[in-house]
Tab-separated table of C-alpha atoms and ligand atoms in Angstrom:
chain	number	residue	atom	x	y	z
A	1	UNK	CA	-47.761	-1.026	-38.597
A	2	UNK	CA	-49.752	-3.783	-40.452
A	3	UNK	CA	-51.063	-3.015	-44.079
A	4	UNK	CA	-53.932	-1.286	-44.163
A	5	UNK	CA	-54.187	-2.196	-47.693
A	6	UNK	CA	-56.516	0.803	-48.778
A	7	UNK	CA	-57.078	4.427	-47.279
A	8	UNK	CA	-60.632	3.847	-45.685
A	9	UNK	CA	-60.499	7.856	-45.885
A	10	UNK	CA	-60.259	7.993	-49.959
A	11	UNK	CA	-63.074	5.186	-50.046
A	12	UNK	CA	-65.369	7.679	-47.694
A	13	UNK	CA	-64.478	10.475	-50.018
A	14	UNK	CA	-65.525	8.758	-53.137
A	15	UNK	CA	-68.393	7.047	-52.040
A	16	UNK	CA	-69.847	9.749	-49.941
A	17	UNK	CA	-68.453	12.821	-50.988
A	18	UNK	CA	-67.292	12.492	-54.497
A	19	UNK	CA	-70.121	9.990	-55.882
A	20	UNK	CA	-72.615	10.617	-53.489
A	21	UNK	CA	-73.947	7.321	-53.099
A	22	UNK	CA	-76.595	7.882	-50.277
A	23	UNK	CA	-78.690	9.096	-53.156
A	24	UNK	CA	-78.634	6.056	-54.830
A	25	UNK	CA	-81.325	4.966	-52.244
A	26	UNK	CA	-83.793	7.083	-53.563
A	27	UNK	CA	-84.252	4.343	-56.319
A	28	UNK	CA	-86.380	1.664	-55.502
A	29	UNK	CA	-84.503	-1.177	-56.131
A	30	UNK	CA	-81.672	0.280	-53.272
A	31	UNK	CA	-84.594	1.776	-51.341
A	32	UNK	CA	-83.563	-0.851	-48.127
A	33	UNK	CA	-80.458	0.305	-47.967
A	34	UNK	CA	-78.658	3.684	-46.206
A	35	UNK	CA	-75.387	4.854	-45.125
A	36	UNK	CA	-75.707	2.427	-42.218
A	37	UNK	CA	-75.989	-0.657	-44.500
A	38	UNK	CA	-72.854	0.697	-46.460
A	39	UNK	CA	-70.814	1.316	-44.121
A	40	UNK	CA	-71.427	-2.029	-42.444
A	41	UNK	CA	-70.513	-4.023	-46.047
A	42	UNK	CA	-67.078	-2.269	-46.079
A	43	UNK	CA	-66.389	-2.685	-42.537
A	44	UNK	CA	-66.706	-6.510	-42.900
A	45	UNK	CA	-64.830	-6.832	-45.954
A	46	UNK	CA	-62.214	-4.554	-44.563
A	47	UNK	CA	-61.923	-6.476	-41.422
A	48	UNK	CA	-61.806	-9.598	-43.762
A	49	UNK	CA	-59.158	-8.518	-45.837
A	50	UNK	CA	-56.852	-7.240	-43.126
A	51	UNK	CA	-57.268	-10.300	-40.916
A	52	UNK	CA	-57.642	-12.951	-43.350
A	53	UNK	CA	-56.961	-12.102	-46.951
A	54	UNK	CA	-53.623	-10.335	-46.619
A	55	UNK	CA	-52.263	-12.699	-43.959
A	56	UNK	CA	-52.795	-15.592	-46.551
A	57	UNK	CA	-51.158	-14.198	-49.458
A	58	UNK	CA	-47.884	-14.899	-49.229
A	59	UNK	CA	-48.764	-18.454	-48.015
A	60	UNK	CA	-50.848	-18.994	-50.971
A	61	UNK	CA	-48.502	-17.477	-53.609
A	62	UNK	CA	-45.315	-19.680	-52.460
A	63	UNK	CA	-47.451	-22.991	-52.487
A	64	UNK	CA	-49.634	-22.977	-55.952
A	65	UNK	CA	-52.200	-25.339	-56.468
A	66	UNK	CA	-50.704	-28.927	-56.633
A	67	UNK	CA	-51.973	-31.516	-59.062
A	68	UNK	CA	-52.491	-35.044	-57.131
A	69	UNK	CA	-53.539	-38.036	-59.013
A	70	UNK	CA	-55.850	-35.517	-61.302
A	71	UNK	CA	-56.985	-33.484	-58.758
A	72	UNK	CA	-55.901	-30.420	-58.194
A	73	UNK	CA	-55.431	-29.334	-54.078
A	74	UNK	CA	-55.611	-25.766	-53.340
A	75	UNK	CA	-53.929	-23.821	-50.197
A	76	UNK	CA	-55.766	-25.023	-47.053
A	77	UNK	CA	-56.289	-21.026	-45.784
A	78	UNK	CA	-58.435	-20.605	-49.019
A	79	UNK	CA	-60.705	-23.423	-48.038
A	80	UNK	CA	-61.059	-20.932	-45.039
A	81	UNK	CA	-61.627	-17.823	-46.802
A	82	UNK	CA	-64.044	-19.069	-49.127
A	83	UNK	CA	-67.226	-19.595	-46.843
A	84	UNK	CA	-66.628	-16.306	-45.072
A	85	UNK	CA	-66.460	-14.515	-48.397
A	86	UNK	CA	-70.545	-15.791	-48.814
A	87	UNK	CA	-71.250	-15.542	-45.293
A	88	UNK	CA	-70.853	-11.783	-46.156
A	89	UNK	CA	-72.721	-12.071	-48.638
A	90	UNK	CA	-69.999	-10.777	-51.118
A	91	UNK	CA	-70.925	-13.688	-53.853
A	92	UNK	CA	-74.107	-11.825	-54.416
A	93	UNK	CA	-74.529	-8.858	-52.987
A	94	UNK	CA	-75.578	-6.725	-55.970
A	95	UNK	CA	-78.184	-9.218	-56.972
A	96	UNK	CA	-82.218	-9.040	-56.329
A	97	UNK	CA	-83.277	-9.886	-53.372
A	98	UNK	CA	-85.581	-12.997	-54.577
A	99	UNK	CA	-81.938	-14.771	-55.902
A	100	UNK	CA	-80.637	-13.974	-52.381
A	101	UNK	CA	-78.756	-11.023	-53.078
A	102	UNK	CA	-78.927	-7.888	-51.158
A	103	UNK	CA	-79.622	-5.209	-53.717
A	104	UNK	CA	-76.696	-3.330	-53.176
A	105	UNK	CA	-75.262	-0.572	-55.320
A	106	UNK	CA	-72.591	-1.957	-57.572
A	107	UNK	CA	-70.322	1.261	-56.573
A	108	UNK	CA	-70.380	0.475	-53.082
A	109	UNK	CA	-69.645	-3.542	-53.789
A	110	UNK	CA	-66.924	-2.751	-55.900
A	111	UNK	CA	-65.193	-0.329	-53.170
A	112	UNK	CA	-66.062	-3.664	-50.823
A	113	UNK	CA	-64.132	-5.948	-53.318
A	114	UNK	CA	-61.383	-3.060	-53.583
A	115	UNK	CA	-60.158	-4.112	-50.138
A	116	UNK	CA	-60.585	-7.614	-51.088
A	117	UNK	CA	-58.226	-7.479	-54.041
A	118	UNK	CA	-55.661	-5.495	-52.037
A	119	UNK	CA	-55.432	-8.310	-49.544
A	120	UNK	CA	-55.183	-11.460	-51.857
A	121	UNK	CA	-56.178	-10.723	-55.688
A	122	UNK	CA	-55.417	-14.573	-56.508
A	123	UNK	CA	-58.651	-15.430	-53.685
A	124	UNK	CA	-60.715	-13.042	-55.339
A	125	UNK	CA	-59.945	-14.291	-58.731
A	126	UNK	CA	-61.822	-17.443	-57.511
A	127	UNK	CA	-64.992	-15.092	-56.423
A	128	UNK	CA	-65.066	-13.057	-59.508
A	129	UNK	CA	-65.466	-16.209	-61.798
A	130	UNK	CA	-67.989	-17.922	-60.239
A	131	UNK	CA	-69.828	-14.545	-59.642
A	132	UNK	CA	-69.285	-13.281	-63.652
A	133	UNK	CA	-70.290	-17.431	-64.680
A	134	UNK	CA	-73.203	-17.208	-61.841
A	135	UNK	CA	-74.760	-13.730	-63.883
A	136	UNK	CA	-74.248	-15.222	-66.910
A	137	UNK	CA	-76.636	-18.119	-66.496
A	138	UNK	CA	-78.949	-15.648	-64.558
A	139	UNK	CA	-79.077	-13.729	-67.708
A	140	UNK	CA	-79.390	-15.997	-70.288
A	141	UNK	CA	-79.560	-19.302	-68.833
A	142	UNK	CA	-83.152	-21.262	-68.634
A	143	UNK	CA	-84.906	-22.107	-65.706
A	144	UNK	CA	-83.137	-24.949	-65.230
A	145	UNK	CA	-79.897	-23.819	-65.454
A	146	UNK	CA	-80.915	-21.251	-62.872
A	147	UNK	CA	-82.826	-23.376	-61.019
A	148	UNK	CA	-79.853	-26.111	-60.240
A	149	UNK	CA	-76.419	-24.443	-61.325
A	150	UNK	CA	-77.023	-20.671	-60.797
A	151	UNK	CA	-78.142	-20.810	-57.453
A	152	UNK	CA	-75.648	-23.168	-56.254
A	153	UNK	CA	-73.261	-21.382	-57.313
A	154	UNK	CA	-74.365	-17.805	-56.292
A	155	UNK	CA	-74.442	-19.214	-52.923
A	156	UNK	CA	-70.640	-20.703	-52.977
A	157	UNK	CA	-71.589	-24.412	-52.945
A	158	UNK	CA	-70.345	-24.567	-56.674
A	159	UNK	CA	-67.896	-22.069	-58.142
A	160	UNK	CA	-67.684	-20.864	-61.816
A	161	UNK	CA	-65.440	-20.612	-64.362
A	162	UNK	CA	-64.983	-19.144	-67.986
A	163	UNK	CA	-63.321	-21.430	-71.008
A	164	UNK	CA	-62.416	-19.507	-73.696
A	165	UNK	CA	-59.060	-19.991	-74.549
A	166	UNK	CA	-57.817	-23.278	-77.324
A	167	UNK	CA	-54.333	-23.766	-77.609
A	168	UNK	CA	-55.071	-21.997	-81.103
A	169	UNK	CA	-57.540	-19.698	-80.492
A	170	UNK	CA	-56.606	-17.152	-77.969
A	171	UNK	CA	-57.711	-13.651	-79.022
A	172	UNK	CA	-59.214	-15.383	-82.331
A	173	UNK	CA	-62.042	-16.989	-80.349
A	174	UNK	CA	-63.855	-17.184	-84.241
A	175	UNK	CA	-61.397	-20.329	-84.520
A	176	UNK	CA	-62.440	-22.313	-81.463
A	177	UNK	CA	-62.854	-25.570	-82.231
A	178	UNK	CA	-64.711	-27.261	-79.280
A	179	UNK	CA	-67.277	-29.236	-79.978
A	180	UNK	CA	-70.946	-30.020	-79.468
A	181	UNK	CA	-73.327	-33.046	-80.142
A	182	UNK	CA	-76.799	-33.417	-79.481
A	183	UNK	CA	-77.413	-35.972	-76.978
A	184	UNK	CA	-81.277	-35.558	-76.142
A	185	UNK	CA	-81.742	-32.564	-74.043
A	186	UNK	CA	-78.140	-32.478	-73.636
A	187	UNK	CA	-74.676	-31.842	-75.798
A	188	UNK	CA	-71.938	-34.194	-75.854
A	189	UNK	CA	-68.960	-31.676	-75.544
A	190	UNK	CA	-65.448	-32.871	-76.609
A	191	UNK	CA	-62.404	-30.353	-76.909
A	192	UNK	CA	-59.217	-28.744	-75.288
A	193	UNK	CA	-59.127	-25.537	-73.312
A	194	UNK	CA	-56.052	-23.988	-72.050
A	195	UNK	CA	-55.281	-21.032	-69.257
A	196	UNK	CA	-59.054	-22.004	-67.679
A	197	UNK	CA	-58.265	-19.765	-64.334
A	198	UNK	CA	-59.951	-21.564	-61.600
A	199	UNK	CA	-60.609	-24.302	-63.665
A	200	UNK	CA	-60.035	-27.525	-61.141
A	201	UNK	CA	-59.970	-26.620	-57.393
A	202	UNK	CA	-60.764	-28.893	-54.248
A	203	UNK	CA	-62.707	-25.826	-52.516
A	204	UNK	CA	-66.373	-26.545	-54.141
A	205	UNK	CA	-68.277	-29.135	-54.540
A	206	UNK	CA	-68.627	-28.484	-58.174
A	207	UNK	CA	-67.159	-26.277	-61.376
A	208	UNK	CA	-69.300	-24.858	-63.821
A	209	UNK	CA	-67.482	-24.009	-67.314
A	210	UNK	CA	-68.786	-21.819	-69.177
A	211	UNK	CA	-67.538	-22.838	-72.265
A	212	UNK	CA	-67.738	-21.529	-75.989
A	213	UNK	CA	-67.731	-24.010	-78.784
A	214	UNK	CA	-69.175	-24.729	-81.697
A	215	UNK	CA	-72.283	-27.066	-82.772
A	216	UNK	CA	-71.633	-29.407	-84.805
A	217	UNK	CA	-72.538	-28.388	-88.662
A	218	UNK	CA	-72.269	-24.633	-87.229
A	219	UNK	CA	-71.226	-21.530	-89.866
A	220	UNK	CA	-67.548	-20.797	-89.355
A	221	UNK	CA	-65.976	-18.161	-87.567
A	222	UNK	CA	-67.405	-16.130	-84.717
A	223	UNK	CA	-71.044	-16.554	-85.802
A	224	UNK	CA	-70.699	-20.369	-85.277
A	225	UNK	CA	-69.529	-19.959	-81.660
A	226	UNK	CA	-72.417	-21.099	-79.107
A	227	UNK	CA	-72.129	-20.842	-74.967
A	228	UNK	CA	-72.351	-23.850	-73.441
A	229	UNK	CA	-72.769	-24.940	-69.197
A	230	UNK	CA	-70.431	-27.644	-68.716
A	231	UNK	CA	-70.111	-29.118	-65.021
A	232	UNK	CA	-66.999	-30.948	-63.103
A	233	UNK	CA	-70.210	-33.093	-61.957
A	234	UNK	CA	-73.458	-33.715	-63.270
A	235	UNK	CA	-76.310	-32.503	-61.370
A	236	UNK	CA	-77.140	-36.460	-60.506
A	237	UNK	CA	-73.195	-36.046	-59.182
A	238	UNK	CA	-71.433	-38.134	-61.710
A	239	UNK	CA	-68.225	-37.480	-63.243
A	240	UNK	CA	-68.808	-35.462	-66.104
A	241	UNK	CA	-65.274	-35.989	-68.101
A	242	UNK	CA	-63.501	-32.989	-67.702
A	243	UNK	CA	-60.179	-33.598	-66.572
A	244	UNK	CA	-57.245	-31.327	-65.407
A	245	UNK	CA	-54.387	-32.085	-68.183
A	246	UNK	CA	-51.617	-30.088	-66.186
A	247	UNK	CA	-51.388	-26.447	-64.645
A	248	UNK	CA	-49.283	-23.532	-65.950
A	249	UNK	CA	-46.502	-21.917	-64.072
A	250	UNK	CA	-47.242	-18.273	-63.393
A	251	UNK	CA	-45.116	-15.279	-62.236
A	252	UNK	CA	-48.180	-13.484	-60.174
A	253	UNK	CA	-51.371	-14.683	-58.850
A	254	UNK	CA	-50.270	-18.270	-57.884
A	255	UNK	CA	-53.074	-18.717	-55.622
A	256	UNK	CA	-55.333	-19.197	-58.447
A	257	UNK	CA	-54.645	-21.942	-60.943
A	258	UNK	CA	-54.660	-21.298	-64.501
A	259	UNK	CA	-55.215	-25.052	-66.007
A	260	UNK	CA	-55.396	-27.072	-69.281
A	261	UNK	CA	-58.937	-28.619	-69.133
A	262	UNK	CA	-60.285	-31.445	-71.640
A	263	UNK	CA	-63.784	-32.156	-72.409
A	264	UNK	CA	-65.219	-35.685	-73.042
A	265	UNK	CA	-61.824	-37.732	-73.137
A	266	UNK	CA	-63.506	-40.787	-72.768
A	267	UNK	CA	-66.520	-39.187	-74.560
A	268	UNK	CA	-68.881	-38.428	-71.686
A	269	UNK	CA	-68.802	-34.845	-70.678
A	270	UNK	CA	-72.244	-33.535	-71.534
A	271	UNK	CA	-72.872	-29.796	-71.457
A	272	UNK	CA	-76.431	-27.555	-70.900
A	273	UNK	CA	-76.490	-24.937	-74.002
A	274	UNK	CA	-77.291	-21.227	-72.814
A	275	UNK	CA	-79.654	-19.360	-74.503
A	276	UNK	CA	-79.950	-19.647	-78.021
A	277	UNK	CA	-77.067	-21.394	-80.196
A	278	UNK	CA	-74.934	-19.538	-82.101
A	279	UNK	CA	-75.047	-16.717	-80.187
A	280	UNK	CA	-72.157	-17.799	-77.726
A	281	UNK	CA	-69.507	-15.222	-77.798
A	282	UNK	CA	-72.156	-11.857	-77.746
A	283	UNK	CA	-73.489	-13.329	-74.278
A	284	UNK	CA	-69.750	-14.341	-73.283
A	285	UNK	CA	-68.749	-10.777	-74.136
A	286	UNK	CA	-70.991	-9.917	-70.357
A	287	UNK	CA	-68.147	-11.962	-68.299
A	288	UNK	CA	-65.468	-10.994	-70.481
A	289	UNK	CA	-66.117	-7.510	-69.869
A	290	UNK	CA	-67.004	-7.784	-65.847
A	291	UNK	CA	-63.657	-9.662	-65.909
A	292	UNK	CA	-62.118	-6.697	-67.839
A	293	UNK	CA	-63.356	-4.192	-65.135
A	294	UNK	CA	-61.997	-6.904	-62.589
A	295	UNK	CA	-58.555	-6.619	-63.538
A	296	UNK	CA	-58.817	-2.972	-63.798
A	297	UNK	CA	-59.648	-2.944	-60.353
A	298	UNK	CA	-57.201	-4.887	-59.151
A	299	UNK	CA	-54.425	-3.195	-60.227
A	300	UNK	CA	-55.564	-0.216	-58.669
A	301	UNK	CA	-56.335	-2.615	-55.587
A	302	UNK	CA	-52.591	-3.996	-55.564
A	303	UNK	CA	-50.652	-0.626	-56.524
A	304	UNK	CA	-52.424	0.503	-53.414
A	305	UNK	CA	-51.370	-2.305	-51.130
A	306	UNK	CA	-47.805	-1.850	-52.773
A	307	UNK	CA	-48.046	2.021	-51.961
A	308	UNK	CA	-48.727	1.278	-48.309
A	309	UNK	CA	-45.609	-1.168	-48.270
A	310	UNK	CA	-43.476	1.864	-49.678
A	311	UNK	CA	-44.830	3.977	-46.762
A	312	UNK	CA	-43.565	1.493	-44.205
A	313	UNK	CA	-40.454	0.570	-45.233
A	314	UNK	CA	-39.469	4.383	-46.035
A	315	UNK	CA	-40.667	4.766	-42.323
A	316	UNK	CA	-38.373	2.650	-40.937
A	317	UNK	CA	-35.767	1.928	-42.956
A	318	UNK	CA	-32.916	4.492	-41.365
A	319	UNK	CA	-30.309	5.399	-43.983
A	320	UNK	CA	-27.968	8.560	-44.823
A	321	UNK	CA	-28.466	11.835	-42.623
A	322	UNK	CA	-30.163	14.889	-44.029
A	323	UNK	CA	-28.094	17.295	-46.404
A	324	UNK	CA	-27.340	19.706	-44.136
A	325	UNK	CA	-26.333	17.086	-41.323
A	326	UNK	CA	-22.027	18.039	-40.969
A	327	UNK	CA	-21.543	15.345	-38.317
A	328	UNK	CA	-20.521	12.024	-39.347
A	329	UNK	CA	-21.619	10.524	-36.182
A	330	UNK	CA	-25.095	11.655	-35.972
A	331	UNK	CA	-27.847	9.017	-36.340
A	332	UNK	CA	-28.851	8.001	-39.526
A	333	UNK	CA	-32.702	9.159	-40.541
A	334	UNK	CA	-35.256	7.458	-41.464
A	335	UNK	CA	-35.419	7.350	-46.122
A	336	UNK	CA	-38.909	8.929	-45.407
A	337	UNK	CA	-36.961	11.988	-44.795
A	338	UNK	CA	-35.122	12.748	-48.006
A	339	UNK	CA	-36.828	14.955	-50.377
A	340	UNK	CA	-36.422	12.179	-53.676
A	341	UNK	CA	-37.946	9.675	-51.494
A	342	UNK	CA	-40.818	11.795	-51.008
A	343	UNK	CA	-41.387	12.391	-54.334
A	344	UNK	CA	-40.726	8.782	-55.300
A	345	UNK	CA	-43.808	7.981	-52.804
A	346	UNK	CA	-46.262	11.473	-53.390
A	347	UNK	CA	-45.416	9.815	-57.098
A	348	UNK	CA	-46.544	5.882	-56.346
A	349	UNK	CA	-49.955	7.541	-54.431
B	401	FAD	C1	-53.031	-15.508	-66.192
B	401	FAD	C2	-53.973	-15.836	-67.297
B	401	FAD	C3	-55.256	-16.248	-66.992
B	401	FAD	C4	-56.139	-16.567	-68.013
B	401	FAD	N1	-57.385	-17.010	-67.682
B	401	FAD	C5	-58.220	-17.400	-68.671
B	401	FAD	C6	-59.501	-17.944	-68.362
B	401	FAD	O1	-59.905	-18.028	-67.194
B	401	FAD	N2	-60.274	-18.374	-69.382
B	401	FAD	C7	-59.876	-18.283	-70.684
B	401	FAD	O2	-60.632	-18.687	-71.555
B	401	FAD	N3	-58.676	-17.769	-71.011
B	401	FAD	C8	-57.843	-17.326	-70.039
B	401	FAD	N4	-56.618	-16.808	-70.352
B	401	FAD	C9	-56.221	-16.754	-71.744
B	401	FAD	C10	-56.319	-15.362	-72.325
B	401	FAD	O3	-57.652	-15.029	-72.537
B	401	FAD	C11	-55.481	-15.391	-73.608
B	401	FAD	O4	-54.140	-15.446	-73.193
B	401	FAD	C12	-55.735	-14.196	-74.463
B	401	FAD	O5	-56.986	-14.309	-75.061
B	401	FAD	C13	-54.650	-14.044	-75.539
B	401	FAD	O6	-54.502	-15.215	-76.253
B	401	FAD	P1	-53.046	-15.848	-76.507
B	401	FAD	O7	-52.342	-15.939	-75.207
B	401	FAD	O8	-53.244	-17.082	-77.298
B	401	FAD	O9	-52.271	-14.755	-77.355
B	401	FAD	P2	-52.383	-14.515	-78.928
B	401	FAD	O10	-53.812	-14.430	-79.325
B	401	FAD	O11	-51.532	-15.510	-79.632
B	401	FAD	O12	-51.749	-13.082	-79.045
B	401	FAD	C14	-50.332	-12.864	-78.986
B	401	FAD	C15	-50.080	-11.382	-79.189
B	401	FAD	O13	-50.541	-10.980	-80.499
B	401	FAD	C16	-51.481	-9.915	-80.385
B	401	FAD	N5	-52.550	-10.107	-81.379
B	401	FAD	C17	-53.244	-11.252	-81.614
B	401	FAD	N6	-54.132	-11.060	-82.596
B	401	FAD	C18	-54.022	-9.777	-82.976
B	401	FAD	C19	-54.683	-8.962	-83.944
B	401	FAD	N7	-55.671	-9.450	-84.709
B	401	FAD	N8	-54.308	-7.665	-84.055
B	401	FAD	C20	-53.310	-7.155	-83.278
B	401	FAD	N9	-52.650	-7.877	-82.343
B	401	FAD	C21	-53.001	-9.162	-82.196
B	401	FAD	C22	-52.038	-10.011	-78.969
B	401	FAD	O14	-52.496	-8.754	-78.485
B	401	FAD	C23	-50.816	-10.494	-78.186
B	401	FAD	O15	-49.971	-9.412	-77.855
B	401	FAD	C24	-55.731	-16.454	-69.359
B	401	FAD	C25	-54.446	-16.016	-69.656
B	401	FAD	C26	-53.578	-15.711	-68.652
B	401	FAD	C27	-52.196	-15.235	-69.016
C-alpha cells in the first residue's frame, strides 16, 4: 500500500474535533471561508503530496543540487512541483485577500503543509523561505519593496531566502560582519554568508536575500545589525553580484541546497534596506521564528511518514512463527504479529 504519509483521520480530529476550527469563521477576516473551503485546501495538498511530493523524494535526495559554471541546477521534478505548489495557492494562503492570499486560518494551512512536509521536506524548505522572506518585506518592507519584490515573490515568480549565517558568526549573529554602503537610494553590500538554504536555485526567476549586516560606521554588536533586501537580479534584471562560492554536503534534506553566497565580489551587489537601520536582527527574529515552528513541524511531518513505513514493512515482512507455534514447518507470520513489534510501532505512533 503506498504511503499515505499522514492519518487524514488525526488531521479531522484536530482540526474539527479537537481545535474546532469551523468557529474560526465567525471572525471576520475568515468569514469566506467554511468547512467546505477547508476541506478542499487539504484535499489538494494531500493529493499533491501523495502523487507528486513523495514520489520525488528519493529522486531529489540521491541527485543534490549540482553547481555548473556558477549556477547551481536543481532536480528537474522540483521545477514541476514548484508552480503547482502556487497554483494551490499554498505560497499565500494565510495572507489578505488584497496581496492575493486567501485568508485562511493559519491552523488549517499548517495541517495543509503537514502533508507537504511528509512527502518531500527538502521541496518545502524552498516554500517556507520564500514565504517567511515574502512576510518579512510585507511587514516591514516599504512600498517599494512590496510593490516589486514581495509580490513577486508571494506569487512564486521569485523565491526567498534568509542570510544569516558568516563563517564566524553562527549563533553570535552580534559579530556579523557584512557590510553596507550608501549608494544613493541604494546600499552597496559586500560580505560572505555561509549555509544560505535555498540560496542559488535554477527554479525562479529571481532570489531575494534577506540579509543582516551592518552599516557602515554602525555601533557594534547586535544593535549594529540592520536587514537588508538583496536580489540574485536587480529589478531592471541585471546581475546583482552575488555568486554561489560552493555548496555543502548534507546528510538529510539534499533536495534543498545549503550554499556559500558572496556579496559584491566585483563590488556591485546593491541591496534595498528594510525598515529602519539598525534594527535588523528584532525584524529577522519574525522568519527565524516561523522557520523555528517550520522545523518543528517537520519532524512531526517526517516521523509520521517514517511511522507509516514501519506499518508496511511490519505488514509484510514474514518472519519467525508465533510463540506458541510447535511446528517447524508452519508458515512464517507476518513481524506485525509479535507482541515487541507491536509495541515497537504503538511506541513510534
Ligand atoms: C542544514 C542547515 C541549514 C541552514 N540554513 C541556514 C540559512 O538558510 N540561513 C542562515 O543564515 N543560516 C543557516 N544555517 C546556519 C545555522 O543558522 C547555524 O548553523 C547556526 O546558527 C549555528 O551556527 P554554527 O553552525 O556556526 O554553530 P556555532 O555557533 O559555532 O555553535 C556550535 C555549538 O556551540 C553552541 N553554542 C554557541 N554559542 C553558545 C553560547 N553562547 N552558549 C551555549 N552554547 C553555545 C551551539 O549551540 C552549538 O552546539 C543552516 C545550518 C544548517 C546545518
Amino acid at each position: 500500500m503506498p504511503n499515505p504519509l499522514v492519518s487524514d483521520r488525526n488531521v479531522e480530529f484536530l482540526l474539527y474535533e479537537l481545535l474546532r476550527a469551523e468557529e474560526l469563521t465567525a471572525l471576520p477576516y475568515f468569514a469566506d471561508h467554511g468547512r467546505e473551503t477547508f476541506d478542499l485546501v487539504l484535499a489538494s495538498a494531500r493529493k499533491l503530496a501523495r502523487e507528486q511530493m513523495f514520489p520525488a523524494f528519493k529522486p531529489m535526495d540521491e541527485e543534490p543540487p549540482r553547481l555548473v559554471n556558477g549556477q547551481l541546477r536543481i532536480h528537474p521534478a522540483m521545477h514541476e512541483i514548484w508552480p503547482k505548489m502556487f497554483e494551490l495557492g499554498l505560497g499565500n494562503a494565510t495572507r489578505p485577500v488584497e496581496l492575493g492570499g486567501q485568508q485562511l486560518p493559519r491552523t488549517v494551512a499548517v495541517l495543509a503543509a503537514h502533508y507537504c512536509m511528509a512527502a518531500n521536506g527538502a521541496a518545502m524548505g524552498y516554500l517556507g523561505l520564500t514565504q517567511g522572506a515574502a512576510h518579512l518585506l510585507e511587514a516591514f518592507g516599504d512600498e517599494f519593496l512590496r510593490r516589486e519584490f514581495m509580490t513577486r515573490m508571494y506569487a512564486g515568480e521569485w523565491a526567498g531566502t534568509m542570510a544569516l549565517t558568516e563563517p564566524h558568526a553562527g549563533s553570535s549573529l552580534a559579530d556579523v560582519r557584512t557590510r553596507a554602503r550608501p549608494a544613493g537610494d541604494e546600499w552597496r553590500i559586500d560580505g560572505n554568508k555561509v549555509f544560505i538554504s535555498g540560496g542559488d536555485q535554477d527554479l525562479t526567476s529571481n532570489i531575494v536575500h534577506l540579509t543582516l549586516a551592518r552599516i557602515e560606521g554602525a555601533p557594534a554588536g547586535i544593535k549594529g545589525v540592520s536587514l537588508f533586501a538583496i536580489p540574485k537580479k536587480r529589478p531592471d534584471g541585471t546581475d546583482n553580484d552575488c555568486t554561489c562560492a560552493g555548496v555543502f554536503h548534507k546528510m538529510g534534506w539534499r533536495g534543498l541546497p545549503s550554499i556559500a553566497l558572496n556579496f559584491g565580489e566585483r563590488g556591485e551587489c546593491r541591496g534595498w534596506l528594510v525598515g529602519e537601520p539598525n534594527r535588523g536582527i528584532s525584524y529577522m527574529f519574525q522568519m527565524m521564528n516561523e522557520a523555528r515552528l517550520m522545523v518543528g513541524l517537520n519532524a512531526v511531518s517526517t516521523a509520521s511518514a517514517a511511522y507509516f513505513e514501519s506499518v508496511e514493512y511490519a505488514r509484510t515482512r514474514p518472519q519467525g512463527r508465533p510463540l506458541n507455534a510447535r511446528d517447524p514447518n508452519a508458515p512464517q507470520v507476518p513481524i506485525v504479529e509479535h507482541a515487541d513489534v507491536r509495541r515497537m510501532l504503538l511506541k513510534q505512533k
